[in-house]
Amino acid sequence: RAKKVARSNYQFYSVELDKDAEFKIEQESAIAKGIKNSEFIPYYQPVVNAQSFLLEKLEMLARWDHDGELAGPHQFIATAEEANLIGKVCEQLLQKAFRDFSSWLEKMPSLTLSVNISVLQLIEPEFIDIFLCSLKRFNVPPINVEIEITESSLVSNLDTMKQTLLDLKSHGIRVAIDDFGTGYSSLSYLKHLSFDTIKVDQKFVSDLTGNIDGGELAIVIVHMAQSLQVNCVAEGVETAEQARILADAGCHQLQGYYFSKPKSARAIDSIIEAGVSIVQSRTLL
Ligand code: C2E
Ligand code: MG
Ligand code: MG
Ligand code: MG
């Protein structure tokens, strides 16, 4: 009897594995088709000044318009990386994003666009040249662009990344460390890396409550950014209280559903048309 159970377990597993493999192959060919059909589209989430709540930056977030649904990055970025298709996906998104952004820059010359780049992309020797080339093609000054790299991917590729960050800086492109506080980096080596912005991970922001004693990790990270003299952005701000606490602690910029969810280019168009002061319906606290 035991033998029978074991055997059927084994069969169950192998069927599951086949299904997983099958799903992956289907997913990969769907992504390849998606590239051809231009299904990858940039969404944008506003980042506001922590004191004035005015729009200062847009973070480009990838979406996949597939099968009548809008898939988020967790549904395709990892597969695209494994299938070696991330370069093409990234290229399609950046072309569209730079085109959108160049028209917004005409109205708001100080606006910044931030883009998430996977480390696999970033360490490609041709990446920076291709990136600069597309900026030029759409007349976007490198100084208006920031590349976001997750802290965890930075830490696990430290030696290569050190030089890459210097290369980006030498071309005037800014660098942000994304999801800060989740990647186990230490202050001592951060001092030797060249970057412009720290993004406090949303998990520390959601920990913030009204009665804070300054020991909350989000506040510790804001103070650390100040001592490193880099720009500080808090992500995942969902309440007025979180916004106030972060602004009082000296955080420079805020991003989150309290201000705006990621929006289509068309929705951003109308925000910029209407004037920056109404980027969100929030009034000053
Ligand atoms: P991220 O760069 O940390 O982006 C923030 C994520 O948090 C976004 O999810 C955003 O929609 C979500 N978010 C923003 N405000 C709030 C809030 O107030 N509350 C909550 N609960 N969530 C909020 P999204 O768009 O699903 O992106 C997930 C991750 O995928 C991003 O994290 C980024 O690491 C990655 N990603 C996005 N676009 C690209 C891309 O073009 N290339 C690569 N390589 N990765 C990308
Ligand atoms: Mg990001
Ligand atoms: Mg983040
Ligand atoms: Mg995140």
PDB file of C-alpha atoms and ligand atoms in Angstrom, residues 178-179 201-202 235, ligand 4:
ATOM      1  CA  ASP A 178      15.719  50.735  -4.983  1.00  0.00           C
ATOM      2  CA  ASP A 179      14.046  48.733  -2.193  1.00  0.00           C
ATOM      3  CA  ASP A 201      11.393  50.169   0.691  1.00  0.00           C
ATOM      4  CA  GLN A 202       7.642  50.247   1.140  1.00  0.00           C
ATOM      5  CA  GLU A 235       7.856  54.398  -1.663  1.00  0.00           C
TER       6      GLU A 235
HETATM    7 MG    MG B   4       9.525  46.937  -4.609  1.00  0.00          MG
END
